[in-house]
């Protein structure tokens, strides 16, 4: 996660309605997250073709770019899990006409289609066509539960984090919403499956709903998530016995520092900063004052 004041379109990645980073004024108003599509433009997982570079001026689908011809890629495991062919399959069919009704709306607004009926990435051209590793055409909905505590010994804010098996990076526990599943259920299920901890995430604050900056993103498939934050008391945290689930190498109470935030997977650092800032604003005294300067440096 980079501390950038400006991103494509002049919109900051994290911003407040007013004030300066030298004061607490920025906490007084609305605190927003704008997830910049950096990894979705410049990174790709193993197996993907190399993204073609798209300049900022040509990102928008309404901008004429007749030479745009990105490589097309759909991972074999996506094709193998075609739900119309495999019982229990989690992926849409490759034939867009066989999908049925595509989502007309997402958290980012109305879903646009290209001349072949394929959904268009709301953040513009990504440099790769198809679905990549993502099962659904268009938005692939996920849920990410942020759980934090104060380390009584050191006074640090810590997050219940998992180390991903696929790339070794630390991340918020979370995952995809199953067909027909309520997001509130996904938040609880994913937390339990990946950390061994069961909590009522409906108690948590809604932090974000929208686009995720994920390297799996393509022109026709992307991830949108719902993020909720639950801050535990010392007694609540002490009762937990985290254990890594099948999708995680390990689970750990990760101290939240500038360095650890910058190294979190995908755009997770944005969500954690926003969650902590909202807690500072709404519940003075819950978090230590020493994190104020660190959080303020991420806001415009």
PDB file of N, CA and C in Angstrom, residues 3 20-23 26-27 273 277 280 291-300:
ATOM      1  N   UNK A   3       1.416   5.392   0.102  1.00  0.00           N
ATOM      2  CA  UNK A   3       0.764   6.594   0.601  1.00  0.00           C
ATOM      3  C   UNK A   3       0.761   7.626  -0.518  1.00  0.00           C
ATOM      4  N   UNK A  20      -5.963  18.870   8.011  1.00  0.00           N
ATOM      5  CA  UNK A  20      -4.615  18.605   7.549  1.00  0.00           C
ATOM      6  C   UNK A  20      -4.059  17.419   8.310  1.00  0.00           C
ATOM      7  N   UNK A  21      -2.992  16.854   7.759  1.00  0.00           N
ATOM      8  CA  UNK A  21      -2.396  15.689   8.426  1.00  0.00           C
ATOM      9  C   UNK A  21      -1.675  16.082   9.709  1.00  0.00           C
ATOM     10  N   UNK A  22      -1.425  17.398   9.905  1.00  0.00           N
ATOM     11  CA  UNK A  22      -0.762  17.843  11.120  1.00  0.00           C
ATOM     12  C   UNK A  22      -1.738  18.011  12.281  1.00  0.00           C
ATOM     13  N   UNK A  23      -3.025  17.885  12.022  1.00  0.00           N
ATOM     14  CA  UNK A  23      -4.004  18.090  13.078  1.00  0.00           C
ATOM     15  C   UNK A  23      -5.001  16.936  13.090  1.00  0.00           C
ATOM     16  N   UNK A  26      -8.864  16.277  10.299  1.00  0.00           N
ATOM     17  CA  UNK A  26      -9.263  15.354   9.243  1.00  0.00           C
ATOM     18  C   UNK A  26     -10.163  14.234   9.748  1.00  0.00           C
ATOM     19  N   UNK A  27     -10.187  14.039  11.074  1.00  0.00           N
ATOM     20  CA  UNK A  27     -11.040  13.006  11.642  1.00  0.00           C
ATOM     21  C   UNK A  27     -12.480  13.469  11.839  1.00  0.00           C
ATOM     22  N   UNK A 273      -6.356   0.897   7.239  1.00  0.00           N
ATOM     23  CA  UNK A 273      -6.158   2.298   7.616  1.00  0.00           C
ATOM     24  C   UNK A 273      -7.509   2.984   7.805  1.00  0.00           C
ATOM     25  N   UNK A 277      -8.981   4.595  11.267  1.00  0.00           N
ATOM     26  CA  UNK A 277      -9.307   6.021  11.291  1.00  0.00           C
ATOM     27  C   UNK A 277     -10.756   6.236  11.722  1.00  0.00           C
ATOM     28  N   UNK A 280     -10.915   5.777  15.437  1.00  0.00           N
ATOM     29  CA  UNK A 280     -10.389   6.955  16.126  1.00  0.00           C
ATOM     30  C   UNK A 280     -11.414   8.076  16.162  1.00  0.00           C
ATOM     31  N   UNK A 291      -0.944   6.031  17.167  1.00  0.00           N
ATOM     32  CA  UNK A 291      -1.198   5.675  15.775  1.00  0.00           C
ATOM     33  C   UNK A 291      -1.795   6.838  14.983  1.00  0.00           C
ATOM     34  N   UNK A 292      -2.125   7.944  15.674  1.00  0.00           N
ATOM     35  CA  UNK A 292      -2.752   9.069  14.983  1.00  0.00           C
ATOM     36  C   UNK A 292      -1.866   9.611  13.872  1.00  0.00           C
ATOM     37  N   UNK A 293      -0.590   9.821  14.179  1.00  0.00           N
ATOM     38  CA  UNK A 293       0.316  10.362  13.175  1.00  0.00           C
ATOM     39  C   UNK A 293       0.494   9.421  11.985  1.00  0.00           C
ATOM     40  N   UNK A 294       0.566   8.137  12.268  1.00  0.00           N
ATOM     41  CA  UNK A 294       0.738   7.162  11.194  1.00  0.00           C
ATOM     42  C   UNK A 294      -0.475   7.172  10.254  1.00  0.00           C
ATOM     43  N   UNK A 295      -1.675   7.195  10.829  1.00  0.00           N
ATOM     44  CA  UNK A 295      -2.875   7.180  10.005  1.00  0.00           C
ATOM     45  C   UNK A 295      -3.041   8.493   9.252  1.00  0.00           C
ATOM     46  N   UNK A 296      -2.765   9.603   9.930  1.00  0.00           N
ATOM     47  CA  UNK A 296      -2.925  10.905   9.294  1.00  0.00           C
ATOM     48  C   UNK A 296      -2.061  11.076   8.080  1.00  0.00           C
ATOM     49  N   UNK A 297      -0.922  10.401   8.052  1.00  0.00           N
ATOM     50  CA  UNK A 297      -0.014  10.533   6.922  1.00  0.00           C
ATOM     51  C   UNK A 297      -0.561   9.884   5.653  1.00  0.00           C
ATOM     52  N   UNK A 298      -1.609   9.064   5.810  1.00  0.00           N
ATOM     53  CA  UNK A 298      -2.207   8.436   4.635  1.00  0.00           C
ATOM     54  C   UNK A 298      -3.349   9.253   4.058  1.00  0.00           C
ATOM     55  N   UNK A 299      -3.745  10.301   4.740  1.00  0.00           N
ATOM     56  CA  UNK A 299      -4.902  11.087   4.320  1.00  0.00           C
ATOM     57  C   UNK A 299      -4.469  12.420   3.750  1.00  0.00           C
ATOM     58  N   UNK A 300      -5.235  12.889   2.806  1.00  0.00           N
ATOM     59  CA  UNK A 300      -4.964  14.181   2.171  1.00  0.00           C
ATOM     60  C   UNK A 300      -5.466  15.291   3.065  1.00  0.00           C
TER      61      UNK A 300
END
